[in-house]
PDB file of C-alpha atoms and ligand atoms in Angstrom:
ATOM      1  CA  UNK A   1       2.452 -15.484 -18.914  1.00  0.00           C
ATOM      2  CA  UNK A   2       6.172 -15.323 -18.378  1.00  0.00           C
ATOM      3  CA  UNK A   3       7.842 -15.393 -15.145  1.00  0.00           C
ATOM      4  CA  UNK A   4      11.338 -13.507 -14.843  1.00  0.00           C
ATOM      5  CA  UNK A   5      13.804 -13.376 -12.310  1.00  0.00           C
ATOM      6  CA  UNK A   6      16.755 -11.532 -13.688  1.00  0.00           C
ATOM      7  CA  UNK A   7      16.833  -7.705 -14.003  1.00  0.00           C
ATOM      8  CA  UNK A   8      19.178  -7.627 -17.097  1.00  0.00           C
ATOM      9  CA  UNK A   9      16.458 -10.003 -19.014  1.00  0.00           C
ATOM     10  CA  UNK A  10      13.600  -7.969 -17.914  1.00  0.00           C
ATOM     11  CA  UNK A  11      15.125  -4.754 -19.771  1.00  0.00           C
ATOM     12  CA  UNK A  12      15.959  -6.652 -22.923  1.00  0.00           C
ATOM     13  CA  UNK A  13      12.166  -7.760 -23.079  1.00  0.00           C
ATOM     14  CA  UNK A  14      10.722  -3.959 -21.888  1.00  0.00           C
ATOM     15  CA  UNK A  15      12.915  -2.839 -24.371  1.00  0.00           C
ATOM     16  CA  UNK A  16      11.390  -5.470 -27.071  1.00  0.00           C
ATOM     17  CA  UNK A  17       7.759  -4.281 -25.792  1.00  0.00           C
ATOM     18  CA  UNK A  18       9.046  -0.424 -26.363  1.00  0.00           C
ATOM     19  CA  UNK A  19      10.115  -0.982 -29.940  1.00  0.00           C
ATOM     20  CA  UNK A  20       6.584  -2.263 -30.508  1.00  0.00           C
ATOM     21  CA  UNK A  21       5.339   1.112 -28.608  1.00  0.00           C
ATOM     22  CA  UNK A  22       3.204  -1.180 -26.570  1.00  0.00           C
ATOM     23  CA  UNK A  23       2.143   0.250 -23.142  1.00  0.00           C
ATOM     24  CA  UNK A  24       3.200  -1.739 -19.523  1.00  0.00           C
ATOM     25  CA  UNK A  25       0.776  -1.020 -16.743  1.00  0.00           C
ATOM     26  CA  UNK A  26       2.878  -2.147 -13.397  1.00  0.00           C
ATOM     27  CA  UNK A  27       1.357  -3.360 -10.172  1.00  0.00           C
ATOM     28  CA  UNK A  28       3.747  -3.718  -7.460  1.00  0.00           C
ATOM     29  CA  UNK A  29       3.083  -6.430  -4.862  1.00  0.00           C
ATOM     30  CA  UNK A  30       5.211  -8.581  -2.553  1.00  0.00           C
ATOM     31  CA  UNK A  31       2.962 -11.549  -3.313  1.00  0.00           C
ATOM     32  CA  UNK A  32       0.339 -13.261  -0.923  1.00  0.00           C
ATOM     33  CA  UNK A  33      -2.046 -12.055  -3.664  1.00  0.00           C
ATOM     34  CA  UNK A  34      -5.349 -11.158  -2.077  1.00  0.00           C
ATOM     35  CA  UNK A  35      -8.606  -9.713  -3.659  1.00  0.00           C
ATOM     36  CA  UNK A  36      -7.100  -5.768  -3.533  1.00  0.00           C
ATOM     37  CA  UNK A  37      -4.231  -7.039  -5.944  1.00  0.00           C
ATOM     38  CA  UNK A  38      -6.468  -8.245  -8.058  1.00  0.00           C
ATOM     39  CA  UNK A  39      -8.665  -5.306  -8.426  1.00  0.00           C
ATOM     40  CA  UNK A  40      -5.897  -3.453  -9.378  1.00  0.00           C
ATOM     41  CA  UNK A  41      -4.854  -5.731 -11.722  1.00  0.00           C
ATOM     42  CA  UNK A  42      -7.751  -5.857 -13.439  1.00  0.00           C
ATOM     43  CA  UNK A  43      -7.618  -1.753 -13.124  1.00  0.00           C
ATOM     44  CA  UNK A  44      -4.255  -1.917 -14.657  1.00  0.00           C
ATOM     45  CA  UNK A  45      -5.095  -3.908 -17.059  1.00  0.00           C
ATOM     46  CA  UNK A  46      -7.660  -1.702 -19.285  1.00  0.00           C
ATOM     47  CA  UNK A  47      -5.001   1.069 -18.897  1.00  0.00           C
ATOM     48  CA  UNK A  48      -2.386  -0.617 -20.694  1.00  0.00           C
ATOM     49  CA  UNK A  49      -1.397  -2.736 -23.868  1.00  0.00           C
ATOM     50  CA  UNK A  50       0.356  -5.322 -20.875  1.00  0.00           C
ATOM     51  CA  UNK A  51       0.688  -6.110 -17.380  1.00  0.00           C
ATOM     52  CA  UNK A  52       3.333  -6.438 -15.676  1.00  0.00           C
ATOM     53  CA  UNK A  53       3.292  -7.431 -11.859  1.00  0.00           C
ATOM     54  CA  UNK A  54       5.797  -7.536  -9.381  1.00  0.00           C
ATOM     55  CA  UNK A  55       6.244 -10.106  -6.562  1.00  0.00           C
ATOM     56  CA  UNK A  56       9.325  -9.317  -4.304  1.00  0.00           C
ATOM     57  CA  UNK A  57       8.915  -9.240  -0.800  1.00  0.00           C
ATOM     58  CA  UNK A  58      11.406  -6.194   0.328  1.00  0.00           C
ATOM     59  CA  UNK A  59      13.720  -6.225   2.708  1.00  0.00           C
ATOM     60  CA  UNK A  60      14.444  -2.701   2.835  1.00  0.00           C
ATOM     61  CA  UNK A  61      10.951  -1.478   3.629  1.00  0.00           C
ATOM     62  CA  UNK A  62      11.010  -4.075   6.672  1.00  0.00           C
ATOM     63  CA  UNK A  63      12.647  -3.178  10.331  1.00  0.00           C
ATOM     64  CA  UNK A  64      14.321  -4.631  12.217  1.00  0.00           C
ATOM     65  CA  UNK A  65      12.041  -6.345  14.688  1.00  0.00           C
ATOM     66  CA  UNK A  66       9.587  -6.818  11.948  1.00  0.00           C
ATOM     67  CA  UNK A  67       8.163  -9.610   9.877  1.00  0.00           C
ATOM     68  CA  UNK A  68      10.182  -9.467   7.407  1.00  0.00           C
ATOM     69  CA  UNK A  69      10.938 -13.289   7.526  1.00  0.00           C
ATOM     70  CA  UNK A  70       7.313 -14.622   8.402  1.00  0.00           C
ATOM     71  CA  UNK A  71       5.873 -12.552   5.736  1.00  0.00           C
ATOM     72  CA  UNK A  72       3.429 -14.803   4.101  1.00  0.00           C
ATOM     73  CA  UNK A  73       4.718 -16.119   0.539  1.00  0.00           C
ATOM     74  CA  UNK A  74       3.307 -18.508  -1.778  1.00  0.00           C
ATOM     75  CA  UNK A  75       4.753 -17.878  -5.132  1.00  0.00           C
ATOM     76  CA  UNK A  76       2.552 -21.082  -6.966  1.00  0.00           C
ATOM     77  CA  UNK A  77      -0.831 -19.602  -6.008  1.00  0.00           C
ATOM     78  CA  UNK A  78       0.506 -15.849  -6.540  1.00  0.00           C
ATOM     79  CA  UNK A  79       1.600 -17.394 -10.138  1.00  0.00           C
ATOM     80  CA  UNK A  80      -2.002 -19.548 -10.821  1.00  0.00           C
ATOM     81  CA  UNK A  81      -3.841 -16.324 -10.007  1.00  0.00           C
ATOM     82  CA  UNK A  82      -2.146 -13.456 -11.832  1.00  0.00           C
ATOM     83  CA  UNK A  83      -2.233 -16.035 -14.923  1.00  0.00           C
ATOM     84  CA  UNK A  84      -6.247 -15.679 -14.556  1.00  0.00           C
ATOM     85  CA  UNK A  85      -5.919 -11.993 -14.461  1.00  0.00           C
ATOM     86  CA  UNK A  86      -3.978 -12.159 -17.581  1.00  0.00           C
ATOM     87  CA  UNK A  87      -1.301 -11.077 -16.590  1.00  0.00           C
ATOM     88  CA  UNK A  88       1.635 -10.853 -19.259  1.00  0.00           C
ATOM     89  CA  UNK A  89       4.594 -10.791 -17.065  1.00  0.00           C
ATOM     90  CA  UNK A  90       5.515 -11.460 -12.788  1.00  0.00           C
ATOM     91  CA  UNK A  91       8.730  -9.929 -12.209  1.00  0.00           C
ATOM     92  CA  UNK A  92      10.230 -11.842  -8.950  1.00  0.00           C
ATOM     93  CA  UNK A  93      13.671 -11.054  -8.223  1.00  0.00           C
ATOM     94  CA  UNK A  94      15.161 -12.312  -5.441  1.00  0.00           C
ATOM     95  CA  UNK A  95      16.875  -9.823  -2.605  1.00  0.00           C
ATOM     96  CA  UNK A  96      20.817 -10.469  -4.182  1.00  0.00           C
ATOM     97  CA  UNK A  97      19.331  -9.600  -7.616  1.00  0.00           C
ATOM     98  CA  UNK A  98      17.572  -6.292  -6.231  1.00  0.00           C
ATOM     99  CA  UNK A  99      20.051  -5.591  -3.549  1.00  0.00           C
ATOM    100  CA  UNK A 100      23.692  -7.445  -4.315  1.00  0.00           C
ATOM    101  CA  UNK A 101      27.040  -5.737  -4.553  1.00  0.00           C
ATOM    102  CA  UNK A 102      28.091  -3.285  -2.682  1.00  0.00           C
ATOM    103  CA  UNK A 103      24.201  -1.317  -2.671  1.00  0.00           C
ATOM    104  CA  UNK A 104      23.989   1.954  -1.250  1.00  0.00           C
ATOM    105  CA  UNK A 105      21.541   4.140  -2.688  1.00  0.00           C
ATOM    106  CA  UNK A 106      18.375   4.828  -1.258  1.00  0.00           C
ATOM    107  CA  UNK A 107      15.480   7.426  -1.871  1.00  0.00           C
ATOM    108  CA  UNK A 108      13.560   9.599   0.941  1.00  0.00           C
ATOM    109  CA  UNK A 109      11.011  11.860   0.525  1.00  0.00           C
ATOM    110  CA  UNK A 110      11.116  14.088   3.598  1.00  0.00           C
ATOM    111  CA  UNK A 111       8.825  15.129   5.738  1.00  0.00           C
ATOM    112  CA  UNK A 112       5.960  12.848   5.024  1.00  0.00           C
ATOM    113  CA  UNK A 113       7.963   9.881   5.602  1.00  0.00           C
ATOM    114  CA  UNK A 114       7.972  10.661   9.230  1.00  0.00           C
ATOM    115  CA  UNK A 115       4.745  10.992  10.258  1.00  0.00           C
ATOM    116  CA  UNK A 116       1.691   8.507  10.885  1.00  0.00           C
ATOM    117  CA  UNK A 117       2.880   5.104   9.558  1.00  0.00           C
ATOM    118  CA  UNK A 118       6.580   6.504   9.551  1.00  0.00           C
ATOM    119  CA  UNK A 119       6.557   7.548  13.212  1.00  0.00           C
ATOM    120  CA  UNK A 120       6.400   3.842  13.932  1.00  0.00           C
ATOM    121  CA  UNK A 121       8.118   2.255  11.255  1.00  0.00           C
ATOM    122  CA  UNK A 122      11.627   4.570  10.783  1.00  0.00           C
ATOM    123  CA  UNK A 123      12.755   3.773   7.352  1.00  0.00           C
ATOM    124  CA  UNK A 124       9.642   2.114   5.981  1.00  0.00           C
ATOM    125  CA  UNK A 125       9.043   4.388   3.369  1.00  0.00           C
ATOM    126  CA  UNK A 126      12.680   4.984   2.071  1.00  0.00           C
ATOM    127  CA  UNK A 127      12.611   1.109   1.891  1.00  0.00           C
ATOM    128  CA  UNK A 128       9.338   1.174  -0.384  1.00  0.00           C
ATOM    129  CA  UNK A 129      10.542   4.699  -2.155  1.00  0.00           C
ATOM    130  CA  UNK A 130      13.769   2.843  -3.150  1.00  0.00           C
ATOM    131  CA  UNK A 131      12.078  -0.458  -4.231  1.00  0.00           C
ATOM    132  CA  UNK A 132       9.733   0.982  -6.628  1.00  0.00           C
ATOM    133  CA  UNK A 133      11.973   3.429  -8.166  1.00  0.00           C
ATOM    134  CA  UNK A 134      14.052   0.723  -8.791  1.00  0.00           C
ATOM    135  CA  UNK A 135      11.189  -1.213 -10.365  1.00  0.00           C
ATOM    136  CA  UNK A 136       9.719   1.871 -12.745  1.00  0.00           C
ATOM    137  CA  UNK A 137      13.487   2.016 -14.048  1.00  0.00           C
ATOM    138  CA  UNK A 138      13.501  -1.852 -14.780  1.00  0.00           C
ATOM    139  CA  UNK A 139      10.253  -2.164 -15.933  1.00  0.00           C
ATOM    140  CA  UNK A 140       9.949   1.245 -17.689  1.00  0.00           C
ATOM    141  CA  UNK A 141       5.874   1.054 -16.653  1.00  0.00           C
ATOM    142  CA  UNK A 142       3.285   4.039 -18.307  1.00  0.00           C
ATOM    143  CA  UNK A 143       0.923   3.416 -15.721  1.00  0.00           C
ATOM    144  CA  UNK A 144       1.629   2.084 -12.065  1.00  0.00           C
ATOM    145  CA  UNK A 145      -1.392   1.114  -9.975  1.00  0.00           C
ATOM    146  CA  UNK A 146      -1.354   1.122  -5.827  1.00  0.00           C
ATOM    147  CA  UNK A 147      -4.480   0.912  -3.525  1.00  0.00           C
ATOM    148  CA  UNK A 148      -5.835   3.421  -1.174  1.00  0.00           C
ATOM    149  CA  UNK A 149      -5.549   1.198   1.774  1.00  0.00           C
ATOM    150  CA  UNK A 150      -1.986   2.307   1.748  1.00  0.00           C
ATOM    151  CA  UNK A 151      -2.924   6.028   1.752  1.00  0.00           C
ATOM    152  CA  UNK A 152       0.026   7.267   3.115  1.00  0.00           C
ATOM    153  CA  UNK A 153       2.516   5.277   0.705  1.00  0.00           C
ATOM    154  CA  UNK A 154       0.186   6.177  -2.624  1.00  0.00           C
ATOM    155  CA  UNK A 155       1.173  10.029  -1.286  1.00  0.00           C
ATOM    156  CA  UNK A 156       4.882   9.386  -0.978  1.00  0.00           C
ATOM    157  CA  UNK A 157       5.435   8.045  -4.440  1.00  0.00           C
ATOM    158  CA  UNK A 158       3.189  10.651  -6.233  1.00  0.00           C
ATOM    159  CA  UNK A 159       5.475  12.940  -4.469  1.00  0.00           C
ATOM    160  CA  UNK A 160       8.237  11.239  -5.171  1.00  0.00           C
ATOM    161  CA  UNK A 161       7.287  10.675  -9.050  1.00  0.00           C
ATOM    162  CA  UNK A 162       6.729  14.510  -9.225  1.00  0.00           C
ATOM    163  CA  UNK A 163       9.805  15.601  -7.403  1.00  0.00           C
ATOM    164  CA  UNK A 164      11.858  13.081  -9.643  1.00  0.00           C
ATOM    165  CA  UNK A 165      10.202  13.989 -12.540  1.00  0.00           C
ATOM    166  CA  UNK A 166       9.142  10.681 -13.432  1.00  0.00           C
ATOM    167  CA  UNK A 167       7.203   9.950 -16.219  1.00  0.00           C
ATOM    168  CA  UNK A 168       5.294   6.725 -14.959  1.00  0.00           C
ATOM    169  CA  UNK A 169       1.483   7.529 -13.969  1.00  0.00           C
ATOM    170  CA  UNK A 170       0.544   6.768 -10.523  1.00  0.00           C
ATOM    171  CA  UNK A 171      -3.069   6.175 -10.510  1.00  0.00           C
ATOM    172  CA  UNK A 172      -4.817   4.515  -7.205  1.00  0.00           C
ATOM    173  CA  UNK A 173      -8.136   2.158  -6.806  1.00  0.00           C
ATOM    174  CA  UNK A 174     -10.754   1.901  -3.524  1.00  0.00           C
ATOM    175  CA  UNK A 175      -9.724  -0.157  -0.943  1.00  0.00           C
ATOM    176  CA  UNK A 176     -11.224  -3.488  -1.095  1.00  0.00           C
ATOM    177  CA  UNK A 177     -13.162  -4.378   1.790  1.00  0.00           C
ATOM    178  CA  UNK A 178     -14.240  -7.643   3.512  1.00  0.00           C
ATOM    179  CA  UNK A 179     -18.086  -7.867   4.179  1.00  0.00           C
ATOM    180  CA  UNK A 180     -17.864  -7.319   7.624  1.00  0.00           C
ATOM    181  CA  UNK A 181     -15.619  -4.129   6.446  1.00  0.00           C
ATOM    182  CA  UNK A 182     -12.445  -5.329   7.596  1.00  0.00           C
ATOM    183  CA  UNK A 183      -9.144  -3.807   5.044  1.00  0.00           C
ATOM    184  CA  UNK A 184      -8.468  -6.630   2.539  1.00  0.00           C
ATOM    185  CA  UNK A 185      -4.352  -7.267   3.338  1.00  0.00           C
ATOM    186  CA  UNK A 186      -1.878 -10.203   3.216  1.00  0.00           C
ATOM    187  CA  UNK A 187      -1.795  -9.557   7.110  1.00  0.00           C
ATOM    188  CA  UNK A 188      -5.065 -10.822   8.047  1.00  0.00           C
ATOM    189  CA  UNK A 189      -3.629 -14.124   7.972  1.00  0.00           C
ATOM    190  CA  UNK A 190      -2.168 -13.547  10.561  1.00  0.00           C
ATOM    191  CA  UNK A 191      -5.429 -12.997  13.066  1.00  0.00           C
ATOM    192  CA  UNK A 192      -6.683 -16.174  14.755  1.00  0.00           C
ATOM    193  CA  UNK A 193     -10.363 -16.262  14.874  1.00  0.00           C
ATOM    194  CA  UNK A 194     -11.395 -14.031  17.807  1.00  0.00           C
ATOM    195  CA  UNK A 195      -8.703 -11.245  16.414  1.00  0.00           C
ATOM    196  CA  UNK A 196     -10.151 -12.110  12.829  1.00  0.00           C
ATOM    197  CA  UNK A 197     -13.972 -11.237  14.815  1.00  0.00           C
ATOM    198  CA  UNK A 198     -12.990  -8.327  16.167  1.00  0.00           C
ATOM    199  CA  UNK A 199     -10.351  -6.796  13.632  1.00  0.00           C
ATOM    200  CA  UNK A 200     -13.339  -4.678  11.716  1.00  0.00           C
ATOM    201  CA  UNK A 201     -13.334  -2.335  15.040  1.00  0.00           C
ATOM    202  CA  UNK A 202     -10.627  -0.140  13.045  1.00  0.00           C
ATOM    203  CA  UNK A 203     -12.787   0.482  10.053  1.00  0.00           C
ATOM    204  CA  UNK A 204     -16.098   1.025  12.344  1.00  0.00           C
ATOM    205  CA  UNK A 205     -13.452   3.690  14.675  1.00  0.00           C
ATOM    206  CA  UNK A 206     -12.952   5.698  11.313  1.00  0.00           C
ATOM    207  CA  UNK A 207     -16.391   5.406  10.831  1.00  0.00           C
ATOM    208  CA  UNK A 208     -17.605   6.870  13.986  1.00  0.00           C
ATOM    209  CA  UNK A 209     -14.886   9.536  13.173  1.00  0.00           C
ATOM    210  CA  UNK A 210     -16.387  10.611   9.981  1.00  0.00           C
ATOM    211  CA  UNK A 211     -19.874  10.526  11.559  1.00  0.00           C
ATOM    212  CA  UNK A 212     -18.650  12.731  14.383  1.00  0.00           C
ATOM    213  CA  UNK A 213     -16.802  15.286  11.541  1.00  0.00           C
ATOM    214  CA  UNK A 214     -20.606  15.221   9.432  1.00  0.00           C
ATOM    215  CA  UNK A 215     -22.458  16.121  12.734  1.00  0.00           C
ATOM    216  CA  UNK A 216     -19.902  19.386  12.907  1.00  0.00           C
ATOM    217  CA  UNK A 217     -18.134  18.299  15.604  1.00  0.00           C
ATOM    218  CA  UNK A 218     -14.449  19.056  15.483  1.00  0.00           C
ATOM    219  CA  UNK A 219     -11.077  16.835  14.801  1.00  0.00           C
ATOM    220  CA  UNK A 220     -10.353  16.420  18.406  1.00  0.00           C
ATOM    221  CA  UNK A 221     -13.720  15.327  19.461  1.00  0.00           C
ATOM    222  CA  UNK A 222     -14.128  12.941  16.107  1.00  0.00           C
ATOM    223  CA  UNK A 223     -10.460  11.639  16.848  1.00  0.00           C
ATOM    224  CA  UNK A 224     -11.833  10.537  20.420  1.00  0.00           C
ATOM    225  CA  UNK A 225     -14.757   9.331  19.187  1.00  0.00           C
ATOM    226  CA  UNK A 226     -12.910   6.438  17.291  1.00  0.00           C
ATOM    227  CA  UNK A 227     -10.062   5.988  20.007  1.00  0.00           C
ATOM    228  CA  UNK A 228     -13.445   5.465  22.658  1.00  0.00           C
ATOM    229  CA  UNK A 229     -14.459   2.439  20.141  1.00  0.00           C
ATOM    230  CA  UNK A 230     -11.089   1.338  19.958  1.00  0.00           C
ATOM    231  CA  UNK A 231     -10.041   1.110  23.391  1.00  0.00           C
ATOM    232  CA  UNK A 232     -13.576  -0.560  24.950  1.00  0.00           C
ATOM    233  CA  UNK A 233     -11.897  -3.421  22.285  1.00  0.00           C
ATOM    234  CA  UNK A 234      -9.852  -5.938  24.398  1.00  0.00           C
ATOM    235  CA  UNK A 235      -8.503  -7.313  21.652  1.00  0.00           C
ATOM    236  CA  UNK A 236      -6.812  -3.882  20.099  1.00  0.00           C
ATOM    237  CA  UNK A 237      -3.602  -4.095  22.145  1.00  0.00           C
ATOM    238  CA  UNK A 238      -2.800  -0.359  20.953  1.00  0.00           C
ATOM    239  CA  UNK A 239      -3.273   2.427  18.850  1.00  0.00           C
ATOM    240  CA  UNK A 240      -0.307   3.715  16.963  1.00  0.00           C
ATOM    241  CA  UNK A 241      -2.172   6.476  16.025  1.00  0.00           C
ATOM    242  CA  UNK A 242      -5.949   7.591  14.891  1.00  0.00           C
ATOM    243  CA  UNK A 243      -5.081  10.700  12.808  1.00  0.00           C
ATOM    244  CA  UNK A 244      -7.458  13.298  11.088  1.00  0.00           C
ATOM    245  CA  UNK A 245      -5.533  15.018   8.070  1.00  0.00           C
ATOM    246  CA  UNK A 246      -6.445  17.116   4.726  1.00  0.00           C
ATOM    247  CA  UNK A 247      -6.461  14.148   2.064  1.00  0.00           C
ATOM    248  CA  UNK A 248      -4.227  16.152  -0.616  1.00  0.00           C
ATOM    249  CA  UNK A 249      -1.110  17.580   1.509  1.00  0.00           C
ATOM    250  CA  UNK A 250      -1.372  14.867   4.447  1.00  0.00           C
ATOM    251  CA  UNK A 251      -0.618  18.372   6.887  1.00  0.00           C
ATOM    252  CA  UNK A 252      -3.355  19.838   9.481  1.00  0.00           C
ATOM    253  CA  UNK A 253      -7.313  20.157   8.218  1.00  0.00           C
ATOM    254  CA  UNK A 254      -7.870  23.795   7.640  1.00  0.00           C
ATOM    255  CA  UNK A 255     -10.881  25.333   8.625  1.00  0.00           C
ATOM    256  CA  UNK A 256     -14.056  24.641   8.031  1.00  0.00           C
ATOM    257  CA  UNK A 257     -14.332  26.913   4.748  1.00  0.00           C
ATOM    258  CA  UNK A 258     -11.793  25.144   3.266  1.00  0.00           C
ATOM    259  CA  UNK A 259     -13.500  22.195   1.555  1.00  0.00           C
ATOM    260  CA  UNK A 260     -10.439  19.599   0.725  1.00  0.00           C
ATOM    261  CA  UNK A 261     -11.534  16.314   1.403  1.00  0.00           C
ATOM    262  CA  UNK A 262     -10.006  14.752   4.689  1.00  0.00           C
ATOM    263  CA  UNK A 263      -8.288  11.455   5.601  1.00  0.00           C
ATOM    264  CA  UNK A 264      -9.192   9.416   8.832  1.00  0.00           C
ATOM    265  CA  UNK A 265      -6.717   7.141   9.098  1.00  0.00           C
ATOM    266  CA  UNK A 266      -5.286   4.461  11.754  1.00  0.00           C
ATOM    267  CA  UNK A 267      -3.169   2.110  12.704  1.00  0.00           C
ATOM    268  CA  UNK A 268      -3.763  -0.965  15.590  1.00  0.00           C
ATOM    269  CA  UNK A 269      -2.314  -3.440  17.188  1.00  0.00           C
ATOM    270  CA  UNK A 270      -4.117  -6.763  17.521  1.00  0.00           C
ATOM    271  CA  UNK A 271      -2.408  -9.376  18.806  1.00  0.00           C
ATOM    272  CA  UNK A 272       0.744  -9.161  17.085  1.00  0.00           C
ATOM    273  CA  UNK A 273      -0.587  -7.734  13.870  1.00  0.00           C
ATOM    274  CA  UNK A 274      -0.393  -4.724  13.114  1.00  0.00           C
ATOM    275  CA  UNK A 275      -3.323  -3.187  10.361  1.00  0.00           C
ATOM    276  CA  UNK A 276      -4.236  -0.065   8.972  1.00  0.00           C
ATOM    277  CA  UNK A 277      -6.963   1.446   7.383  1.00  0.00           C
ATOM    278  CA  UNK A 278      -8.178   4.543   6.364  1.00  0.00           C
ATOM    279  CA  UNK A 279     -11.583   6.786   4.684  1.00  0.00           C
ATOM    280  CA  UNK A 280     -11.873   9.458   2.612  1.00  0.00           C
ATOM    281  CA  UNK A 281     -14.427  12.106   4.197  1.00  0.00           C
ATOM    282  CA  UNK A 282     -15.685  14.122   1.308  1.00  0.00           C
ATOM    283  CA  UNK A 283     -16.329  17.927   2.539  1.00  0.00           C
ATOM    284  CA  UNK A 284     -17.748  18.990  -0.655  1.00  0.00           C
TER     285      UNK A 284
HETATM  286  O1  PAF B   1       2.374  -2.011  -0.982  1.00  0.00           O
HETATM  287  C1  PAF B   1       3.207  -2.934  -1.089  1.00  0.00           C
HETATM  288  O2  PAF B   1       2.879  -4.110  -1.199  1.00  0.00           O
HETATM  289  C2  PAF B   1       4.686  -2.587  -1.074  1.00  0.00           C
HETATM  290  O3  PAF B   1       4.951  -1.540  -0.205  1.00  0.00           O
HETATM  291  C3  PAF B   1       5.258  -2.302  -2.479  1.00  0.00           C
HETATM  292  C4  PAF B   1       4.623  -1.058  -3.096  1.00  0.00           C
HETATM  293  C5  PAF B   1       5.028  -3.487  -3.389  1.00  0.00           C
HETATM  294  C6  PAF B   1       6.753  -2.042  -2.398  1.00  0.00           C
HETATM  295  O4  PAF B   1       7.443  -3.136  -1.906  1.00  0.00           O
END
C-alpha cells in the first residue's frame, strides 16, 4: 500500500494504472476509519481491479462554528487498517494541496442542497460537491462507493454525477449499525457515556416512524410519533429536523398509490454532537 500526498503524483500513477486498463474503485473518507468505511471498502474492493481511498478532512464542507478543527484524526491507525483491507492506495492531501492558490471554484447542486441537512449546515454540501469532484478528476475512479447513512449526500452526488455527466459509478452500501442500533460515525466519539446510552433514541424515533407509516397512519402523525420519542429524551438537546420524504426525488411522499419507497430521516442534537440517521421504508 502506497500513501500519496501530492496531486500531480497521484495523476502520473492513475495514469500508469489506466495504461494497464486496470479499474480504481474510490472510497472517500476524511479518516477516523470506523466499521462503515470498512464495509465499503471491502464493497469497493470486489468492484474494482484497485482501491483507492481518500483521507482528507475538508475544510470546505465544514462551517464556521463547526468542528472542523476537533474533527477526530488519526492518520497511523486510518493507515494500519486500510492496509488490512488491502487497500492499494490512501490519497491524503493536505488543505494547501487541495485548496492553495488563489481557489475559487466551487460546485452546487440546487435545490436539494438546501433542505434537511442543508437547512442547518449552509454550504455543507457545495463543500462535499466540490471535494469529491475534485477527487474523481484526480483519481479518475470507475466506481465510487458512499454509505446510506449519509442519505442525503449519496443523492447530491448522483445528481451531481448525472448533471455533470460524469462517468464515475456511484454505487451506495447499508448503513452499518451498532448492536444497540446506534449509526456507525466518526462522531460517536464524541458522546460521553450517558449520551453514548441514550444516542440509539434517533434510530428507535425512525423506527416508531416507519411502524406508524405500516399501520396506515399518515406522514404527519408518523413524523410525531418519532419527535414524541425524541423529546421524552433529556439527553436529545434538539431536533433539527425528523423528515418523511419519497426515497428517489428527496421532494413530498405522494399518495398512497404511489409505491416509491420513502426516507425517514433525522437529525439530533446530543450534547454537542450532532448525528443523523435515516431508514428506508419499502412501500412495495
Ligand atoms: O462522507 C464523508 O466522509 C465526506 O463528506 C466526504 C464524502 C469524504 C467528502 O469530504
Amino acid at each position: 500500500m502506497k500513501v500519496i500526498t501530492g496531486i500531480d503524483q497521484t495523476k502520473k500513477i492513475v495514469s500508469l494504472i489506466k495504461e494497464k486498463k486496470l479499474t480504481i474503485a474510490l472510497v472517500p473518507t476524511m479518516g477516523y476509519l470506523h466499521q462503515g468505511h470498512l464495509s465499503l471498502m471491502r464493497e469497493a474492493k470486489k468492484k474494482a481491479d484497485l482501491l483507492f481511498i481518500s483521507i482528507f478532512v475538508n475544510p470546505a464542507q465544514f462551517g464556521p462554528s463547526e468542528d472542523f478543527e476537533k474533527y477526530p484524526r488519526d492518520f497511523n491507525r486510518d493507515r494500519r487498517l486500510a492496509e488490512q483491507e488491502g487497500v492499494s492506495y490512501i490519497f491524503h492531501p493536505d488543505a494547501q494541496e487541495m485548496y492553495g492558490g488563489d481557489f475559487k471554484t466551487f460546485v452546487q447542486v440546487e435545490e436539494l442542497d438546501s433542505i434537511m441537512c442543508g437547512q442547518r449546515r449552509p454550504g455543507h454540501f457545495r463543500g462535499v460537491c466540490t471535494v469529491v469532484l475534485k477527487l474523481f478528476n484526480i483519481i479518475k475512479p470507475d466506481i465510487a462507493v458512499f454509505g446510506q447513512k449519509d442519505y442525503q449526500q449519496l443523492a447530491i452526488l448522483k445528481k451531481m454525477s448525472k448533471d455533470l455527466n460524469l462517468d464515475v459509478k456511484i454505487s451506495a452500501i447499508e448503513t452499518v449499525r451498532e448492536n444497540d442500533g446506534l449509526a456507525v460515525s466518526s462522531r460517536n466519539k464524541y458522546l460521553d457515556p450517558r449520551q453514548r446510552e441514550n444516542a440509539p433514541v434517533l434510530y428507535k424515533s425512525l423506527k416508531a416512524a416507519e411502524e406508524a407509516l405500516r399501520k396506515g397512519f399518515g406522514i404527519q402523525r408518523a413524523e410525531k410519533e418519532a419527535c414524541r420519542l425524541l423529546e421524552a429524551n433529556d439527553f436529545v438537546k434538539g431536533i433539527d429536523y425528523l423528515d418523511i420524504r419519497d426515497a428517489r426525488t428527496l421532494g413530498p411522499v405522494l399518495d398512497k398509490k404511489n409505491k416509491s419507497d420513502i426516507l425517514i430521516a433525522g437529525a439530533i442534537q446530543i450534547g454537542d454532537t450532532r448525528l443523523i440517521d435515516n431508514i428506508i421504508y419499502r412501500r412495495s
